[in-house]
GROMACS .gro file of C-alpha atoms in nm:
model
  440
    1UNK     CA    1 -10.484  -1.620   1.643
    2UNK     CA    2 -10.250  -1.880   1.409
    3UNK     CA    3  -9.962  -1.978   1.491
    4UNK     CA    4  -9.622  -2.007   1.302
    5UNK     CA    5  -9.327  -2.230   1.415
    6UNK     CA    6  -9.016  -1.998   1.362
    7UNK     CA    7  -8.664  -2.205   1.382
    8UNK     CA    8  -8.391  -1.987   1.440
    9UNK     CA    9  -8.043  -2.026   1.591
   10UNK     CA   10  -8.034  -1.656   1.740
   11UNK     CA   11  -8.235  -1.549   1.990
   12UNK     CA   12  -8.231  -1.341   2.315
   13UNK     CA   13  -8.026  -1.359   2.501
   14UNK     CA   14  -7.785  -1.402   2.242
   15UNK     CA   15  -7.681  -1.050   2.058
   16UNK     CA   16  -7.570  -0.947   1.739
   17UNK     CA   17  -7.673  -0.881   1.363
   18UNK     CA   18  -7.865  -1.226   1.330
   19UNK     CA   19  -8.093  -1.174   1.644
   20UNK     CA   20  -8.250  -0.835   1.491
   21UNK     CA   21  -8.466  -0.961   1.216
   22UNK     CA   22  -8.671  -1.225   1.352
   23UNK     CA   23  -8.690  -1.112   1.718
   24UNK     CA   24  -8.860  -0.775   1.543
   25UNK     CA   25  -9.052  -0.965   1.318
   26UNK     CA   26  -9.151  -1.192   1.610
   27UNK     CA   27  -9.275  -0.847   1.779
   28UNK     CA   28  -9.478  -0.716   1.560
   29UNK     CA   29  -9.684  -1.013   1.410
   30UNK     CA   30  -9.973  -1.101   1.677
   31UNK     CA   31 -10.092  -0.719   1.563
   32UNK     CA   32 -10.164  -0.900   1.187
   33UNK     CA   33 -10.297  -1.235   1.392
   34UNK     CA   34  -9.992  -1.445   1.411
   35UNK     CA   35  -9.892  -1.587   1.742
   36UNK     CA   36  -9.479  -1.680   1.692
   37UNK     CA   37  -9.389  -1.984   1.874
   38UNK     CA   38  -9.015  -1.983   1.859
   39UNK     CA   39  -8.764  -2.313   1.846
   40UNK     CA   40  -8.409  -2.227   1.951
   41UNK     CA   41  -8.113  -2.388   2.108
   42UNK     CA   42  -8.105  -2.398   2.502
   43UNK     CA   43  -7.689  -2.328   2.472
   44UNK     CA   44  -7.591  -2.175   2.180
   45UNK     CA   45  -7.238  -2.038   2.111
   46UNK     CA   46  -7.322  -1.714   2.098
   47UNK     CA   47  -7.132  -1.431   1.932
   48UNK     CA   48  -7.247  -1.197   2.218
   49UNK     CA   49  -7.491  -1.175   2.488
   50UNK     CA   50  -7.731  -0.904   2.517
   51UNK     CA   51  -7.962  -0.913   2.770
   52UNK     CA   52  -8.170  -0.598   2.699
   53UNK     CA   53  -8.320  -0.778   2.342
   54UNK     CA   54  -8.526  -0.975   2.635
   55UNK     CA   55  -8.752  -0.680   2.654
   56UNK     CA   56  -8.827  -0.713   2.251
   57UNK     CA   57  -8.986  -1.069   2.309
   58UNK     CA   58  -9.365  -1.035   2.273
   59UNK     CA   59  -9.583  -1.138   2.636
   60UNK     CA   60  -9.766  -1.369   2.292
   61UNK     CA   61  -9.472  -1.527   2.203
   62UNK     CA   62  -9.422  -1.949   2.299
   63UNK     CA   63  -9.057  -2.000   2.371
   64UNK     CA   64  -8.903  -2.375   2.333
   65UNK     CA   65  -8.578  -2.408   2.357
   66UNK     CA   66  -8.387  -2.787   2.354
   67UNK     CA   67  -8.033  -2.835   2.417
   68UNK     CA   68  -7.795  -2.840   2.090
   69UNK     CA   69  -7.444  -3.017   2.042
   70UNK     CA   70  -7.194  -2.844   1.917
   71UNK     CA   71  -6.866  -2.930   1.773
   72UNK     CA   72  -6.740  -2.624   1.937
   73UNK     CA   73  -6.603  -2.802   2.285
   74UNK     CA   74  -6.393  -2.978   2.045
   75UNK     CA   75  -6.231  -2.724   1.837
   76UNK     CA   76  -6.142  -2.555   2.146
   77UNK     CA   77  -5.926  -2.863   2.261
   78UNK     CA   78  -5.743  -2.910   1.972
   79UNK     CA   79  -5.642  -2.530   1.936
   80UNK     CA   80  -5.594  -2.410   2.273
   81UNK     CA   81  -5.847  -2.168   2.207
   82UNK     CA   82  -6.101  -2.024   2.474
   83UNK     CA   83  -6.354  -1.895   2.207
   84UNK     CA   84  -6.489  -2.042   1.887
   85UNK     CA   85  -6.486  -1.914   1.595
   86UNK     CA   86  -6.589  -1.581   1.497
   87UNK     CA   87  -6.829  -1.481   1.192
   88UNK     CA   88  -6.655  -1.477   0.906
   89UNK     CA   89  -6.333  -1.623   1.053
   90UNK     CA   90  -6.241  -1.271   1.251
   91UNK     CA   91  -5.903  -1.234   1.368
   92UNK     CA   92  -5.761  -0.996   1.637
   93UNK     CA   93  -5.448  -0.885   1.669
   94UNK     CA   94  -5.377  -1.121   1.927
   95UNK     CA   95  -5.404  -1.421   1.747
   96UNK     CA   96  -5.103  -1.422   1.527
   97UNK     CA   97  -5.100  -1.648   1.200
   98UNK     CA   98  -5.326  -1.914   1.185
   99UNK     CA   99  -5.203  -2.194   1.273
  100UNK     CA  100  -5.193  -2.595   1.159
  101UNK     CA  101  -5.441  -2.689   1.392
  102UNK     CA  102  -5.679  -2.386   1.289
  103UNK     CA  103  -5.617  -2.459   0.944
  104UNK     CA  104  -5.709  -2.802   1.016
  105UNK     CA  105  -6.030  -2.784   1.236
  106UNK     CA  106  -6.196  -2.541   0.957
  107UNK     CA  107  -6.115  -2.828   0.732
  108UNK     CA  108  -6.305  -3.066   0.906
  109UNK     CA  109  -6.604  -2.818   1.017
  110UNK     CA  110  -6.630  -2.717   0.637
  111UNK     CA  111  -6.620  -3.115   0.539
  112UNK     CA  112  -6.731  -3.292   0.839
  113UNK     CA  113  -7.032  -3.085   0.944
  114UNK     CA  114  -7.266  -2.975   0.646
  115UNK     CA  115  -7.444  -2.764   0.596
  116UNK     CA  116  -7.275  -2.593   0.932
  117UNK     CA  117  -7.159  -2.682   1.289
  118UNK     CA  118  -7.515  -2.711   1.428
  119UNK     CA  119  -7.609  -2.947   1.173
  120UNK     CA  120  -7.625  -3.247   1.454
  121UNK     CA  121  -7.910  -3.053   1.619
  122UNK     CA  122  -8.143  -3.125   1.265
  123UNK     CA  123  -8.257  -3.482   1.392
  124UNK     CA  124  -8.348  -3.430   1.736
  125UNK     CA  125  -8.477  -3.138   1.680
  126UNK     CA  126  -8.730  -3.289   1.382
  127UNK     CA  127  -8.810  -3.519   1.632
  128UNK     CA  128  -8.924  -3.319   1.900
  129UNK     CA  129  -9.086  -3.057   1.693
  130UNK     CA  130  -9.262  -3.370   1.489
  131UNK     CA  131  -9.389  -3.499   1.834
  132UNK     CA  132  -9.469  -3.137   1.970
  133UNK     CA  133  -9.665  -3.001   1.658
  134UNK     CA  134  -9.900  -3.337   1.697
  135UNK     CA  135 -10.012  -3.163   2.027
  136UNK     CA  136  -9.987  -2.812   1.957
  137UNK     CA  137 -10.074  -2.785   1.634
  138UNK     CA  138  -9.971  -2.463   1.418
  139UNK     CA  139 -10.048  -2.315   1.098
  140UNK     CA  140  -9.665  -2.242   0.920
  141UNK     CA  141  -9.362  -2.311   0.981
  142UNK     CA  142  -9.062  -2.034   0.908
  143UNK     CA  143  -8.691  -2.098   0.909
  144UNK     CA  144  -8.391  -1.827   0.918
  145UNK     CA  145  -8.048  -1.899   0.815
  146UNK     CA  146  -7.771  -1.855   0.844
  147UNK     CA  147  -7.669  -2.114   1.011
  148UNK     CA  148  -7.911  -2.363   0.734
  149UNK     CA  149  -7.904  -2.604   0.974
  150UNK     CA  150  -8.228  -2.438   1.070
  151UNK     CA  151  -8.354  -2.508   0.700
  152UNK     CA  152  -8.253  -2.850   0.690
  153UNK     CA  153  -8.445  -2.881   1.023
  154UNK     CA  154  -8.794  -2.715   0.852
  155UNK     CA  155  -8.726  -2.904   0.559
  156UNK     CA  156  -8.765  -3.207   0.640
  157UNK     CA  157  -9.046  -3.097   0.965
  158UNK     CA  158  -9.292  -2.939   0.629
  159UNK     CA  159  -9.232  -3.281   0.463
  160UNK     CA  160  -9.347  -3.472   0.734
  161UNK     CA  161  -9.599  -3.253   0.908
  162UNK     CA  162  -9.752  -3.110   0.556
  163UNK     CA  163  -9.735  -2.791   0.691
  164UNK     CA  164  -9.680  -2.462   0.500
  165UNK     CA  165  -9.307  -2.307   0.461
  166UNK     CA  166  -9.146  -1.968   0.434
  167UNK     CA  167  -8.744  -2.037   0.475
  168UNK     CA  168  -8.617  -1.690   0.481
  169UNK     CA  169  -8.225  -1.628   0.387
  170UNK     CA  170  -8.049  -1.338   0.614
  171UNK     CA  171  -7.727  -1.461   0.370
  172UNK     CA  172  -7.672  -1.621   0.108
  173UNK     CA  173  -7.573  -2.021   0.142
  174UNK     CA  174  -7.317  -2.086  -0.110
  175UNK     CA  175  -7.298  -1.752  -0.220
  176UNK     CA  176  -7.156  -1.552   0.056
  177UNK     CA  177  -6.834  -1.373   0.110
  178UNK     CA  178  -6.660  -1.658   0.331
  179UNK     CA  179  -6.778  -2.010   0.120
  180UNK     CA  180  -6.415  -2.020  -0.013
  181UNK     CA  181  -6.252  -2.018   0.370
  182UNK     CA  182  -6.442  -2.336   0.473
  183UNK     CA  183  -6.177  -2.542   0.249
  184UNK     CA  184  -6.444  -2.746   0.118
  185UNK     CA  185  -6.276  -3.087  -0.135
  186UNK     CA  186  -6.553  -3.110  -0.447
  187UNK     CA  187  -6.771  -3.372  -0.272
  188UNK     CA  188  -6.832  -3.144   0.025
  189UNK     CA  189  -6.929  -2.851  -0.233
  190UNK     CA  190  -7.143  -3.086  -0.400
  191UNK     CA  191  -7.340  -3.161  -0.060
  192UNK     CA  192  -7.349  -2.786  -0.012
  193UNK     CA  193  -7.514  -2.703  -0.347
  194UNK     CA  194  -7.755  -3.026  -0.343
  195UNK     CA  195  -7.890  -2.906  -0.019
  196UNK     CA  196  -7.955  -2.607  -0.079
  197UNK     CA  197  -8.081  -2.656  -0.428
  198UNK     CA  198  -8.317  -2.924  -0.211
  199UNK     CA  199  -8.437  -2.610   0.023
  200UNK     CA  200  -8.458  -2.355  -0.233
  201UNK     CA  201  -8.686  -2.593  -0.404
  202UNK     CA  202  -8.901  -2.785  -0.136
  203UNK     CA  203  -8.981  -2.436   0.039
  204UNK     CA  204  -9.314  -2.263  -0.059
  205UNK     CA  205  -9.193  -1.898  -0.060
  206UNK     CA  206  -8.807  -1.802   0.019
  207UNK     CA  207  -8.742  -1.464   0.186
  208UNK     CA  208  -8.441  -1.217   0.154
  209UNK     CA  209  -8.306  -0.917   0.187
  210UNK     CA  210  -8.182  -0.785  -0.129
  211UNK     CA  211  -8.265  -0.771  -0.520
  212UNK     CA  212  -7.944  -0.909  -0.589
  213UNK     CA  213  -7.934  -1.200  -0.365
  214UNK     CA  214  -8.326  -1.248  -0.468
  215UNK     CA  215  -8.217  -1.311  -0.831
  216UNK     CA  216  -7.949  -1.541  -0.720
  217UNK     CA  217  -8.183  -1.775  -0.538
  218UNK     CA  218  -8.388  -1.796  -0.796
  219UNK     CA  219  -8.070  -1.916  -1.056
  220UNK     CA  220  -8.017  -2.170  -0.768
  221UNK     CA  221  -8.358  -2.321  -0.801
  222UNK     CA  222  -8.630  -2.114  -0.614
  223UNK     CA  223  -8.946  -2.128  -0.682
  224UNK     CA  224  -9.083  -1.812  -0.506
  225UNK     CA  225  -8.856  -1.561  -0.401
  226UNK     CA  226  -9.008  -1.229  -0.215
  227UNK     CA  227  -8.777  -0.936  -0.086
  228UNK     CA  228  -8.822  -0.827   0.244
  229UNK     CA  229  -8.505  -0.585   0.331
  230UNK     CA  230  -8.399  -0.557   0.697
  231UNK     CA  231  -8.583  -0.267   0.907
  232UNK     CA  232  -8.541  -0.029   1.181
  233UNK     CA  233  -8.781  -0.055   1.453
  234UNK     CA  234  -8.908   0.269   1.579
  235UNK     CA  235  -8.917   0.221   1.940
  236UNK     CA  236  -8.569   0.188   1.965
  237UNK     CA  237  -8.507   0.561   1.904
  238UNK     CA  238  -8.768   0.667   2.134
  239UNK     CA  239  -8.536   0.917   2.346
  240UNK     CA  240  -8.236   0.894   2.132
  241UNK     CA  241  -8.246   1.243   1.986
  242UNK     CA  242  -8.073   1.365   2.332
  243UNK     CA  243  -7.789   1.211   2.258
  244UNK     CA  244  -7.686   1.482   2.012
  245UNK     CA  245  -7.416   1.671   2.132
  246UNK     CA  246  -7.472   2.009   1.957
  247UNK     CA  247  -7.135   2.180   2.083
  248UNK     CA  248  -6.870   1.834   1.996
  249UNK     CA  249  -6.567   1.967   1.905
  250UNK     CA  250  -6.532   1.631   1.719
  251UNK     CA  251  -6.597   1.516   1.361
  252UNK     CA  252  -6.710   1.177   1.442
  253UNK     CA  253  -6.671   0.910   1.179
  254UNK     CA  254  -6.820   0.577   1.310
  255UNK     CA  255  -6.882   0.229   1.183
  256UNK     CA  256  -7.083  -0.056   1.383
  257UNK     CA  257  -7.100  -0.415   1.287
  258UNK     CA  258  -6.777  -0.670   1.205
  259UNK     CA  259  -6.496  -0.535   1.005
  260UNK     CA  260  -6.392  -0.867   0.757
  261UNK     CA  261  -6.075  -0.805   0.625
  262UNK     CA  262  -6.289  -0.817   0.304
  263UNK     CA  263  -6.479  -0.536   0.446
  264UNK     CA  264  -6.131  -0.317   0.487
  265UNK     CA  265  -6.145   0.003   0.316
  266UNK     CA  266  -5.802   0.099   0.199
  267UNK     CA  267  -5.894   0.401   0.013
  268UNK     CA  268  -6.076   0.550   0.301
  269UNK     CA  269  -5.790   0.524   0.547
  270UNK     CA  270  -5.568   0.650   0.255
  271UNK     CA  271  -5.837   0.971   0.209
  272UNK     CA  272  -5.850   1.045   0.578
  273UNK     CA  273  -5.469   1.056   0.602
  274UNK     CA  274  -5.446   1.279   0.287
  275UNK     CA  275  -5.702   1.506   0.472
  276UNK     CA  276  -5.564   1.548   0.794
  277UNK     CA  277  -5.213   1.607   0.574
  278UNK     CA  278  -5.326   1.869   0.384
  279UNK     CA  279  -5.685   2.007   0.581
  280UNK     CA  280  -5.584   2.256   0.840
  281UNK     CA  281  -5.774   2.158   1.158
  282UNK     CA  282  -5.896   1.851   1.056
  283UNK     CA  283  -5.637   1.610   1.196
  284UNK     CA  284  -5.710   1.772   1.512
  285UNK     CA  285  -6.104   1.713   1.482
  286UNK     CA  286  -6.138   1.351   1.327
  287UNK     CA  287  -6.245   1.052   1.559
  288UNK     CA  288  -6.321   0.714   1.427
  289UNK     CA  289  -6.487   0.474   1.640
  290UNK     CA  290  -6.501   0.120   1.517
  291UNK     CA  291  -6.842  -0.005   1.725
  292UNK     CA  292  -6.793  -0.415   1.661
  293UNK     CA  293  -6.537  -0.704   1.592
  294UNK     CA  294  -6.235  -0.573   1.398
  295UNK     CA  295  -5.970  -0.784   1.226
  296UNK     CA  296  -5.641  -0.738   1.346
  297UNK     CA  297  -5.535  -0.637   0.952
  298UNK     CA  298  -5.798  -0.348   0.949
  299UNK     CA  299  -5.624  -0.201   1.245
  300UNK     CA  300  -5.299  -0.233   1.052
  301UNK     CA  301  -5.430  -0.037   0.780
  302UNK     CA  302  -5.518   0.217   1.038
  303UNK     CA  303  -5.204   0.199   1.198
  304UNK     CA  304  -5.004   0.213   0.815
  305UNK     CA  305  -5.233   0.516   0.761
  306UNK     CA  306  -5.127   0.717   1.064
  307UNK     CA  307  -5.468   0.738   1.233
  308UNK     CA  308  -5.382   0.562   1.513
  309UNK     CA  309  -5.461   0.824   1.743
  310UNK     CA  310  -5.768   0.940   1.599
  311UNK     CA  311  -5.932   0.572   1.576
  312UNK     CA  312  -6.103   0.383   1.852
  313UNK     CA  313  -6.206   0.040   1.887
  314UNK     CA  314  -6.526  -0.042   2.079
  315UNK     CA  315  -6.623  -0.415   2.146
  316UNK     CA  316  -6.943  -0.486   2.131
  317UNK     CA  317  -7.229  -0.276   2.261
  318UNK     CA  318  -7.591  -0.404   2.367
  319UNK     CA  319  -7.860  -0.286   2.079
  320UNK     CA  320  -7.943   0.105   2.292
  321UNK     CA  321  -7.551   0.152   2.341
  322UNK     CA  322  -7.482   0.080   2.012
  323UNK     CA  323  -7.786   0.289   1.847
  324UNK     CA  324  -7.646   0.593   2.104
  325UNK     CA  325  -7.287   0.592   1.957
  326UNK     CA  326  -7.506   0.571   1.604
  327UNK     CA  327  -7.696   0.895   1.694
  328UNK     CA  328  -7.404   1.021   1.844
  329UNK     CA  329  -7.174   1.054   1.500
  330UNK     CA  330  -7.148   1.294   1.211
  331UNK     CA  331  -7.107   1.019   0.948
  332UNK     CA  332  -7.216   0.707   0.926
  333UNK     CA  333  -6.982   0.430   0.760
  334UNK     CA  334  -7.100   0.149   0.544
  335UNK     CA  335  -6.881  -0.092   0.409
  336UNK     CA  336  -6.942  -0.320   0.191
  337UNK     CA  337  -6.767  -0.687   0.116
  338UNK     CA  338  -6.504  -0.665  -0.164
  339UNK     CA  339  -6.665  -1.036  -0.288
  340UNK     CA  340  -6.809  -1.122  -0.541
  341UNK     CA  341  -7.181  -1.082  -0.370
  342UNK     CA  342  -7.100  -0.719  -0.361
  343UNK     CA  343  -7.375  -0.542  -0.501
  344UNK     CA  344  -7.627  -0.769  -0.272
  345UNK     CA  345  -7.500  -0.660   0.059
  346UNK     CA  346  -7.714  -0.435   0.223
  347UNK     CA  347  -7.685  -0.540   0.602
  348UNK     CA  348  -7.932  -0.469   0.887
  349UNK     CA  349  -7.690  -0.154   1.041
  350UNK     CA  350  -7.821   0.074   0.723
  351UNK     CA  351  -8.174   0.069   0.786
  352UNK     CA  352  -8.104   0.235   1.159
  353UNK     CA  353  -7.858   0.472   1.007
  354UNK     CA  354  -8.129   0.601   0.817
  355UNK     CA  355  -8.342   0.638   1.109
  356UNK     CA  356  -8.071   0.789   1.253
  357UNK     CA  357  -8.062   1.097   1.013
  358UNK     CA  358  -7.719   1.106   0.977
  359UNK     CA  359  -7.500   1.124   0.680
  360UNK     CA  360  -7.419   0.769   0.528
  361UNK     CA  361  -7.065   0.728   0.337
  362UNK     CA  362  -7.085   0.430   0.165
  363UNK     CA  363  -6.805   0.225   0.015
  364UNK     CA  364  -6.890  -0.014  -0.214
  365UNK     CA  365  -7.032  -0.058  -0.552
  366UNK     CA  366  -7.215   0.214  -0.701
  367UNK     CA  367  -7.443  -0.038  -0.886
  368UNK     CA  368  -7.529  -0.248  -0.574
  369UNK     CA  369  -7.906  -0.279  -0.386
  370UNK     CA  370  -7.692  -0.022  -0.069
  371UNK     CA  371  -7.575   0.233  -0.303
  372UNK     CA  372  -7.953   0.195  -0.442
  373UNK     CA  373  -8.147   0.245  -0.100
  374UNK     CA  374  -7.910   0.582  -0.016
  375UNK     CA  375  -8.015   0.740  -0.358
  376UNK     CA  376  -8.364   0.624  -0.309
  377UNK     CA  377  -8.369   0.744   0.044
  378UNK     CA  378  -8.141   1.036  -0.033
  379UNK     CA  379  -7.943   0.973   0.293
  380UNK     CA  380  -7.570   0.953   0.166
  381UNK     CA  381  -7.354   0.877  -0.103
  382UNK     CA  382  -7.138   0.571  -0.217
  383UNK     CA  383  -6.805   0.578  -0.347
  384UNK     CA  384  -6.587   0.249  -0.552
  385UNK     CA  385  -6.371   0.040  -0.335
  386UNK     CA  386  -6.102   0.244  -0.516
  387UNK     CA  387  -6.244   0.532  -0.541
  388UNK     CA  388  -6.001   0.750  -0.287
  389UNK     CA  389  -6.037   1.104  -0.493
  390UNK     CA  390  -6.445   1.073  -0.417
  391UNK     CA  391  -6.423   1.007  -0.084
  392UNK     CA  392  -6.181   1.280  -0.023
  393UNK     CA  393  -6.372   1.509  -0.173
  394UNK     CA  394  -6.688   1.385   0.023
  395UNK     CA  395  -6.528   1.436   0.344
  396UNK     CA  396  -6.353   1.759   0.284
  397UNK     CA  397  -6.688   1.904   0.165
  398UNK     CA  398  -6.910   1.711   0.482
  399UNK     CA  399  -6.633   1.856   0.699
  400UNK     CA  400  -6.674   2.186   0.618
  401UNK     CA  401  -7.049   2.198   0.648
  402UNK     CA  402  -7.010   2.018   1.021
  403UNK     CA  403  -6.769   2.353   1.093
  404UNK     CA  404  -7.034   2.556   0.972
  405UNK     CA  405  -7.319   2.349   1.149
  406UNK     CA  406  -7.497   2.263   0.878
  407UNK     CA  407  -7.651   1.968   0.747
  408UNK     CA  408  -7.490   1.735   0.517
  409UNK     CA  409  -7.808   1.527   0.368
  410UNK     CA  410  -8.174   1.579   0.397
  411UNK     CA  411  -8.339   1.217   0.418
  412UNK     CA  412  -8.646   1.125   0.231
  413UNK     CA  413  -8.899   1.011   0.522
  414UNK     CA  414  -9.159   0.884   0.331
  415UNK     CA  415  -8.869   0.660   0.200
  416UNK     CA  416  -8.731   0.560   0.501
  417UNK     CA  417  -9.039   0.500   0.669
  418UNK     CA  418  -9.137   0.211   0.477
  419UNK     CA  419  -8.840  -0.010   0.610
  420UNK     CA  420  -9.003   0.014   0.975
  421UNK     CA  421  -9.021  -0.321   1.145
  422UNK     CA  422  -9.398  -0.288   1.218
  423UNK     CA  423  -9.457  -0.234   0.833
  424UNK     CA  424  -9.233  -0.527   0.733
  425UNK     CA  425  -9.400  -0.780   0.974
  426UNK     CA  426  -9.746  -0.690   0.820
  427UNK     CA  427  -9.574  -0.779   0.507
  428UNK     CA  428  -9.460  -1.079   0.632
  429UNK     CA  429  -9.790  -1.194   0.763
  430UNK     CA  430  -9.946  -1.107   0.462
  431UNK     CA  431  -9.732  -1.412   0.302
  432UNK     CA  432  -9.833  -1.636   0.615
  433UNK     CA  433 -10.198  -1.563   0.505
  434UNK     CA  434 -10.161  -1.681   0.148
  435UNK     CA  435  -9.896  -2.005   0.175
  436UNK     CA  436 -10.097  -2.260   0.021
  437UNK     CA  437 -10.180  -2.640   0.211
  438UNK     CA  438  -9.912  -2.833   0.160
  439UNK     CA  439  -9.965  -3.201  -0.044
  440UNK     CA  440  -9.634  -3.369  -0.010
   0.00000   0.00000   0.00000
């Protein structure tokens, strides 16, 4: 069996969106002959911790993990704060306004530390893996970023090692929705830009998820760009169909993931309070469960709306808790940034809603790679950011067929099915098996 060298900050038992990928990818590729042998911090600052992704790691699977400095420790000092920052600078209610000390540490971590805050693991960890490959040799080397640190770190590893390199982007680098926020003066921009440029270039194939963000990495300097979209793995749902409730007196709305304030969707709290104005029964029936972070503004805007009462707020769930309360709902809500990366978002969550087989509303731009996949898949409809007629008239019409029991979409399997996991790492071998010998 080869081997491939995969550098990634998330791993089990760290949880959230940027575990899922790799950790299924890592699963699934000694059936196509690749044995993963994973690099990842020893203490990361985790988002979450789930402990039940442990059972995803394959028995094949080498695990090395080396301690990481963070600037973290710090940034807690100086703001009083117990936890660091949150993905995409999330804000709970709690928090107030941010304040001059805030405003001043994300200065410094968008100047200071580039490309991110783990970028003062990339030398020791070059060094170690430089030492440990001339021992245990492998065959290819794959990086996943966000955070590029972990680029930076394969980077320069392929340049000195000769080894093959597939750097695979779960974001964009420059390009996504919270660049602006970091505060960055021109000559930290620069740096951003040259490095990546620098990866996008060096790297023998570049990964990603989307069309959109595809054609963007190639504008930005890549040579090889291949899409692979995120997945559902299969074996997840195995049992899952039980937790239908056939005789819910609820109309369950749910959403699960971060809610950015980018990622707020006015015009569907503004819909929902027209309906349960106007729709006899309907106040009475709607629940909205928010499965995830939430920024303290989108619970305003449910708050302004008057759906206070009919809107929960669920922290975060391990993976099975959160796929339940997926299988669990009558419509499934994606939202999508309001950026200007827009129509390339199309986020791990929508591949398991359409496993799921529920109705997907999606908010976002009717020209973008998500609103593609739910026509292709024929597993919901998307609606403008402003579009608050549509979605009223979606829900009014969804809600009636839920009174009436009846189904609201018929998915395309033989669509879906081709986002599995198992597929996708087969695909992702295949490009293993064809990266040329490197002749730096």
């Amino acid at each position: 069996m080869k081997r491939v060298l995969l550098i990634t900050y998330y791993w089990p038992p760290s949880g959230g969106s940027g575990v899922q990928r790799w950790l299924k990818y890592a699963r699934y590729l000694p059936a196509s002959g690749w044995q993963p042998v994973i690099y990842t911090p020893l203490n990361p600052e985790a988002p979450a911790t789930d402990e039940s992704l442990l059972s995803d790691v394959p028995p094949e699977a080498e695990i090395l993990k080396r301690p990481i400095t963070e600037p973290y420790q710090w940034y807690k000092k100086v703001t009083g704060r117990k936890e660091s920052v949150n993905v995409g600078f999330i804000r709970s209610e709690r928090d107030g306004p941010e304040s001059r000390a805030e405003l001043f540490s994300r200065w410094v971590r968008g100047n200071f530390f580039i490309p991110d805050a783990r970028c003062l693991w990339i030398r020791p960890s070059v060094r170690y893996l430089r030492s440990y490959l001339s021992q245990n040799p492998a065959d290819a080397i794959i990086s996943t970023g966000p955070p590029h640190s972990m680029h930076r770190i394969a980077q320069k590893l392929a340049h000195k090692t000769g080894l093959p390199w597939l750097a695979d982007f779960r974001d964009p680098w420059t390009g996504i929705d919270f660049y602006d926020d970091l505060l960055l003066t021109p000559p930290a921009d620069h740096l951003h830009h040259r490095m990546e440029r620098a990866v996008l270039s060096k790297a023998d194939v570049v990964t990603t998820v989307s069309p959109h963000i595809s054609r963007e990495l190639y504008r930005k300097g890549a040579r090889r760009v291949e899409v692979i979209p995120n997945g559902y793995d299969p074996a997840d749902f195995s049992g899952l169909e039980d937790s239908r409730k056939p005789d819910s007196n609820t109309f369950t709305l749910l959403h699960s993931g971060s809610l950015v304030p980018s990622r707020n969707p006015h015009s569907l709290w503004a819909a929902l309070s027209r309906l349960c104005d106007t729709l006899p029964g309907f106040r009475e029936s709607l629940r909205i469960r928010l499965v995830g972070s939430v920024d303290g503004s989108v619970r305003q805007s449910v708050e302004k709306a008057g759906l206070s009462r009919q809107c929960e707020v669920v922290p975060y769930l391990p993976h099975q808790e959160a796929l339940r309360e997926v299988f669990s709902s009558d419509v499934l809500l994606l939202l999508i940034n309001q950026t200007a990366n827009a129509e390339g978002f199309l986020s791990g969550k929508v591949f398991e809603y359409l496993a799921a087989g529920r109705p997907v509303l999606c908010i976002g731009p009717k020209k973008g790679d998500a609103a593609a996949l739910l026509r292709e898949t024929e597993a919901g409809l998307t609606h403008d950011f402003d579009d608050q007629d549509g979605i009223f008239i979606t829900l009014k019409e969804w809600f009636a067929a839920w009174q009436k029991q009846q189904p609201v979409t018929t998915p395309n399997l033989e669509a879906v099915q081709k986002y599995s996991r198992p597929f996708q790492a087969a695909q992702v071998a295949a490009l293993l098996d064809r990266l040329p010998a490197r002749n730096d």
